[in-house]
Coordinates of C-alpha atoms in Angstrom, one line a residue:
M1 CA -15.0 -13.8 -5.9
T2 CA -17.3 -15.2 -3.1
N3 CA -17.0 -14.8 0.6
P4 CA -14.5 -17.5 1.5
V5 CA -15.9 -17.9 5.0
F6 CA -18.6 -18.9 3.3
N7 CA -17.2 -20.9 0.7
N8 CA -15.3 -22.9 3.0
S9 CA -18.4 -23.6 5.2
P10 CA -20.2 -27.1 5.0
V11 CA -23.3 -25.0 5.7
F12 CA -22.8 -22.4 3.3
G13 CA -20.5 -23.5 0.9
D14 CA -20.6 -24.0 -3.0
P15 CA -24.1 -25.7 -3.8
R16 CA -22.3 -27.8 -6.2
Q17 CA -19.3 -28.9 -4.0
Q18 CA -22.3 -29.8 -1.9
R19 CA -24.2 -32.0 -4.7
R20 CA -20.9 -33.4 -5.6
G21 CA -20.3 -34.4 -1.7
G22 CA -23.8 -36.0 -1.7
Q23 CA -23.2 -37.9 -4.6
Q24 CA -19.8 -39.5 -3.1
T25 CA -21.9 -39.9 0.0
A26 CA -24.8 -41.3 -1.7
T27 CA -22.2 -44.1 -3.5
Q28 CA -19.9 -44.6 -0.2
G29 CA -22.0 -44.8 2.8
P30 CA -25.8 -45.0 4.0
A31 CA -28.1 -42.5 2.8
W32 CA -30.0 -40.0 4.4
G33 CA -32.9 -41.1 6.5
T34 CA -31.2 -44.2 7.9
P35 CA -30.1 -44.4 11.0
G36 CA -26.4 -45.2 10.5
A37 CA -26.4 -41.7 8.4
Q38 CA -28.1 -39.8 11.1
V39 CA -25.5 -41.2 14.0
A40 CA -22.5 -40.2 11.4
D41 CA -23.6 -36.6 10.6
A42 CA -24.4 -35.8 14.2
A43 CA -20.7 -37.2 15.1
T44 CA -19.4 -35.1 12.4
L45 CA -21.2 -31.8 13.4
E46 CA -19.7 -32.5 17.1
Q47 CA -16.3 -32.7 16.0
M48 CA -17.0 -29.3 14.1
Y49 CA -18.1 -27.6 16.9
D50 CA -15.7 -29.0 19.1
A51 CA -12.8 -28.0 16.6
P52 CA -11.0 -24.4 17.2
P53 CA -12.1 -21.9 14.6
A54 CA -10.7 -21.1 11.3
T55 CA -7.8 -18.4 11.4
T56 CA -8.0 -15.7 8.6
R57 CA -5.3 -17.3 6.7
E58 CA -7.1 -20.8 6.7
T59 CA -10.3 -19.0 5.3
G60 CA -8.2 -17.0 2.5
R61 CA -9.1 -13.8 4.1
L62 CA -6.6 -10.9 4.5
T63 CA -4.4 -10.6 7.4
Y64 CA -1.7 -7.9 8.7
D65 CA 0.8 -10.6 8.0
D66 CA 0.1 -10.8 4.5
V67 CA 0.3 -6.9 4.2
I68 CA 3.5 -6.9 6.3
V69 CA 5.4 -9.8 4.1
K70 CA 4.0 -8.3 0.6
T71 CA 5.2 -4.8 1.5
G72 CA 8.4 -5.9 3.1
G73 CA 9.1 -7.9 0.1
L74 CA 8.6 -5.0 -2.6
L75 CA 10.7 -2.4 -0.1
A76 CA 13.5 -5.1 -0.6
L77 CA 13.3 -5.1 -4.2
L78 CA 12.9 -1.4 -4.7
V79 CA 16.1 -1.0 -2.6
V80 CA 18.2 -3.6 -4.5
V81 CA 17.2 -2.1 -7.6
A82 CA 17.9 1.6 -6.6
A83 CA 20.9 0.9 -5.5
A84 CA 21.8 -1.1 -8.7
T85 CA 21.0 1.9 -10.9
W86 CA 22.9 4.0 -8.3
V87 CA 26.2 2.2 -9.0
V88 CA 25.8 1.5 -12.7
A89 CA 23.3 3.6 -14.5
P90 CA 22.1 6.6 -12.3
G91 CA 21.0 8.4 -15.4
L92 CA 17.8 6.2 -15.8
W93 CA 16.1 7.9 -13.6
I94 CA 13.7 9.6 -16.3
V95 CA 13.0 6.1 -17.7
G96 CA 12.1 4.9 -14.4
A97 CA 9.9 7.9 -13.6
I98 CA 7.7 7.6 -16.8
V99 CA 7.5 3.8 -16.4
G100 CA 6.5 4.1 -12.8
L101 CA 4.5 6.9 -13.4
V102 CA 2.3 4.8 -16.3
L103 CA 2.3 1.6 -14.3
G104 CA 1.3 3.7 -10.9
L105 CA -1.8 4.8 -12.8
V106 CA -2.7 1.2 -14.3
N107 CA -2.7 -0.3 -11.0
A108 CA -4.5 2.2 -9.0
F109 CA -7.3 1.9 -11.7
K110 CA -7.5 -2.1 -11.6
K111 CA -10.4 -3.5 -9.7
N112 CA -8.0 -6.6 -9.0
P113 CA -4.6 -6.0 -8.1
S114 CA -2.2 -8.0 -10.5
P115 CA 1.3 -8.8 -8.5
V116 CA 3.4 -8.9 -12.1
L117 CA 2.1 -5.0 -12.4
I118 CA 2.8 -4.3 -9.1
T119 CA 6.2 -5.6 -8.8
L120 CA 7.2 -4.2 -12.5
Y121 CA 6.0 -0.7 -10.9
T122 CA 8.1 -1.2 -7.8
V123 CA 11.4 -2.1 -10.4
A124 CA 10.9 1.1 -12.4
Q125 CA 10.3 3.0 -8.8
G126 CA 13.6 1.6 -8.2
V127 CA 15.3 3.1 -10.7
F128 CA 13.8 6.5 -10.4
V129 CA 14.8 6.8 -6.9
G130 CA 18.1 4.9 -7.3
G131 CA 18.9 7.7 -9.9
I132 CA 17.7 10.7 -8.3
S133 CA 19.2 9.6 -4.9
A134 CA 22.5 9.3 -6.5
Y135 CA 22.3 13.1 -7.9
Y136 CA 21.3 14.6 -4.6
E137 CA 24.1 12.6 -2.8
A138 CA 26.7 14.2 -5.1
A139 CA 25.6 17.4 -4.4
F140 CA 24.8 16.9 -0.5
N141 CA 27.1 14.4 0.7
G142 CA 25.3 12.1 3.5
L143 CA 21.7 13.7 2.4
V144 CA 20.3 10.2 1.3
G145 CA 20.9 8.7 4.6
Q146 CA 19.4 11.5 6.3
A147 CA 16.3 11.4 4.0
V148 CA 16.4 7.5 4.5
L149 CA 16.0 8.0 8.5
A150 CA 13.7 10.7 8.4
T151 CA 11.3 8.5 6.1
L152 CA 11.3 5.6 8.5
S153 CA 10.7 8.4 11.6
V154 CA 7.9 9.8 9.8
F155 CA 6.3 6.1 9.1
A156 CA 6.8 4.7 12.8
V157 CA 5.4 8.1 14.0
S158 CA 2.5 8.0 11.6
L159 CA 2.0 4.5 12.7
F160 CA 2.1 5.1 16.5
L161 CA -0.6 7.9 16.2
F162 CA -2.6 5.2 14.5
R163 CA -2.4 2.5 16.8
S164 CA -2.6 4.8 19.7
G165 CA -6.0 6.3 18.2
K166 CA -4.4 9.5 18.7
V167 CA -5.4 10.7 15.2
R168 CA -8.8 9.3 13.5
V169 CA -9.5 8.6 10.1
T170 CA -13.0 10.4 10.1
P171 CA -15.1 12.2 7.1
K172 CA -13.5 15.2 8.1
F173 CA -9.9 14.4 8.1
Q174 CA -10.1 12.6 5.0
R175 CA -11.9 15.4 3.5
A176 CA -9.1 17.9 4.7
V177 CA -6.4 15.3 3.4
L178 CA -7.6 15.4 0.0
I179 CA -8.3 18.9 -0.2
G180 CA -4.8 19.6 1.0
M181 CA -3.7 16.9 -1.7
A182 CA -5.7 18.4 -4.6
G183 CA -4.1 22.1 -3.3
Y184 CA -0.3 20.8 -3.4
L185 CA -0.9 19.2 -6.7
L186 CA -2.0 22.6 -8.3
Y187 CA 0.6 24.3 -6.5
S188 CA 3.5 22.1 -7.9
L189 CA 1.9 22.5 -11.3
V190 CA 2.0 26.2 -11.3
N191 CA 5.6 25.9 -10.0
F192 CA 6.3 23.6 -13.0
G193 CA 5.0 25.7 -15.2
L194 CA 6.9 28.8 -14.4
V195 CA 9.7 26.7 -14.5
L196 CA 9.3 25.8 -17.8
F197 CA 9.1 29.7 -19.0
G198 CA 12.2 30.3 -17.2
V199 CA 10.6 31.8 -13.9
G200 CA 13.1 30.9 -11.3
E201 CA 16.0 28.6 -10.8
G202 CA 16.6 25.2 -8.9
Y203 CA 13.1 23.8 -7.6
G204 CA 11.3 26.7 -9.1
P205 CA 10.2 30.2 -7.7
L206 CA 7.5 28.4 -5.3
R207 CA 10.1 25.7 -3.9
S208 CA 12.9 27.4 -3.0
G209 CA 14.3 29.5 0.2
F210 CA 11.9 29.8 3.1
L211 CA 8.7 29.4 1.1
G212 CA 9.8 26.1 -0.3
V213 CA 10.8 24.9 3.2
V214 CA 7.0 25.9 4.2
V215 CA 5.7 23.9 1.4
G216 CA 7.9 21.1 2.1
L217 CA 6.8 20.8 5.8
V218 CA 3.1 20.6 4.4
A219 CA 3.8 17.9 1.6
V220 CA 5.7 16.2 4.5
G221 CA 2.6 16.3 6.5
L222 CA 0.3 15.3 3.8
A223 CA 2.5 11.8 3.0
A224 CA 1.9 11.4 6.7
A225 CA -1.7 11.7 6.7
S226 CA -2.0 9.7 3.8
L227 CA -0.1 6.9 5.4
I228 CA -2.4 7.2 8.2
M229 CA -5.3 6.9 5.8
D230 CA -3.5 3.8 4.4
F231 CA -3.4 2.1 7.7
D232 CA -6.8 2.9 8.3
S233 CA -8.0 1.2 5.0
I234 CA -5.8 -2.0 5.7
K235 CA -7.3 -2.3 9.2
R236 CA -10.6 -2.2 7.5
G237 CA -9.9 -4.6 4.8
V238 CA -8.9 -6.9 7.6
D239 CA -11.9 -6.2 9.9
Q240 CA -14.2 -6.9 6.8
G241 CA -12.5 -10.1 5.7
V242 CA -11.6 -9.0 2.3
P243 CA -9.9 -11.6 0.1
A244 CA -6.0 -12.3 0.8
K245 CA -5.0 -11.1 -2.8
F246 CA -5.7 -7.7 -2.1
A247 CA -2.8 -7.5 0.3
W248 CA -0.9 -6.6 -3.1
S249 CA -3.1 -4.0 -3.1
A250 CA -2.3 -2.5 0.7
A251 CA 1.5 -2.6 -0.3
F252 CA 1.2 -1.1 -3.9
G253 CA -0.4 2.1 -1.6
L254 CA 2.2 1.9 1.0
I255 CA 5.0 1.9 -1.7
V256 CA 3.6 4.9 -3.1
T257 CA 3.2 7.0 -0.3
L258 CA 6.4 5.9 1.4
V259 CA 8.2 6.8 -2.0
W260 CA 6.2 10.5 -2.2
L261 CA 7.1 10.9 1.5
Y262 CA 11.0 10.1 1.0
L263 CA 11.2 12.4 -2.0
E264 CA 9.5 15.3 -0.5
L265 CA 11.9 15.1 2.5
L266 CA 14.9 14.2 0.1
R267 CA 14.0 17.8 -1.5
L268 CA 13.3 19.4 1.9
L269 CA 16.8 18.5 3.4
A270 CA 18.4 19.7 0.1
I271 CA 16.8 23.0 0.7
L272 CA 17.6 23.4 4.3
R273 CA 21.2 22.5 3.2
G274 CA 21.5 25.3 0.3
D275 CA 19.8 24.5 -2.7

């Protein structure tokens, strides 16, 4: 896709559009080289210079409003689906988890965002989150409300730290987060393997008790750091003027991180209340 700023410019626009415009001028008005044409073009250029600069929305570039609207819409859809699943069929959470995993991988590796696939992913995650939340709420009354409030709080703190410049996404910061996430994934896989072989109960021997609390806090910290990296990616996209369609990609990334953060907080709070 061509740069929308150059594509919409009368100077750097698509040559094919310029040729079509030239043909229309030749048939509708005086040709270049005549005094009348020069006067008309000079007047047009003066109007262009006097006109206010085009906004990012008018040039088809990514804006923060685009990201906010699409993220808010997807979050609203997720909450509605989660609430419906909680009431109607919480046992479908395993289906939502599998479908969400597949669609998440598909969306993550697509070069161009697909609004349909991202929306379907959000629906699947809504089914998963609604079902698993119903299970936790049945075991620990009021736990889901606490997890939601904690998720919003971590999101707000992460956004504040990023906007204030107190935390900067440097190459060192990115390497630390990626190493931490890789280590956490490996740790979780080992714990899952132990559970399959009948070692430990509940969340597994490596995710229970005091150790489970420590690992849960680390996971929440990694999720918060991932949010900060998401904010930085969105900022760079807006600053570089990427096409507006990538607001879907930004919204998808935020949904993935927020769901991960919510699940980690849900598990951490359950451990603290006695798993």
